[in-house]
């Protein structure tokens, strides 16, 4: 089953986010054919795993590109690309504000000036996958701790703020098909989910745009294991988010997961999450 494409309305800003699982592989498998007709204004990528010149070669001259590559080759890497005929960044920042993650390739920010003079900040983020009871999980918690600090700062910085990407946590039981079998695994640990309670609760007050537009349904999932029949059976995880400040979330009109029509047509183990915002 493929996802129906929603026609882009006038005065809409379309933001797409996807973990490409290596941009070279994703383009080889068909990412360009997905992107070309999709009318995306801002494209956020995670797990790019390539330097600037490689990414620029794929996105050609049509995009303003900001890339935070990881120091470790072949790992992580996040990017924000905005169409040159749509939006030009007025300021950019690499890193979440903790020197420990300065070269991790997991957080990048761009500010944009909208036609009405308001400022929009967009973040492409890639939270660690983690592994319970290991140093990898310690790093994941440290990164989430810094997010607790950074989100309110972004709220104060701009009229609208948006954090998108692979955040590697399913917030509720609606977000993982087999949640009972994963309560002791990274990605659905109670300690991880508690961070998202804070992100979307009264303390920080951001909004889960995809969940609010989809309602209380299973999924829609954004990642499926490459093993077995997970994709065919839709045994997935909703771990890719568009998190917005309240005024921006209120302007969201549609959220769509561009799920491939079949396993062989996938160009990543994640599917793009595409959201339209009526702010132009």
Short mmCIF file of C-alpha atoms in Angstrom, two decimals, residues 33 98 168:
data_model
loop_
_atom_site.label_atom_id
_atom_site.label_comp_id
_atom_site.label_asym_id
_atom_site.label_seq_id
_atom_site.Cartn_x
_atom_site.Cartn_y
_atom_site.Cartn_z
CA UNK A 33 12.31 10.00 -7.97
CA UNK A 98 27.34 20.62 24.29
CA UNK A 168 14.86 7.07 18.12
#
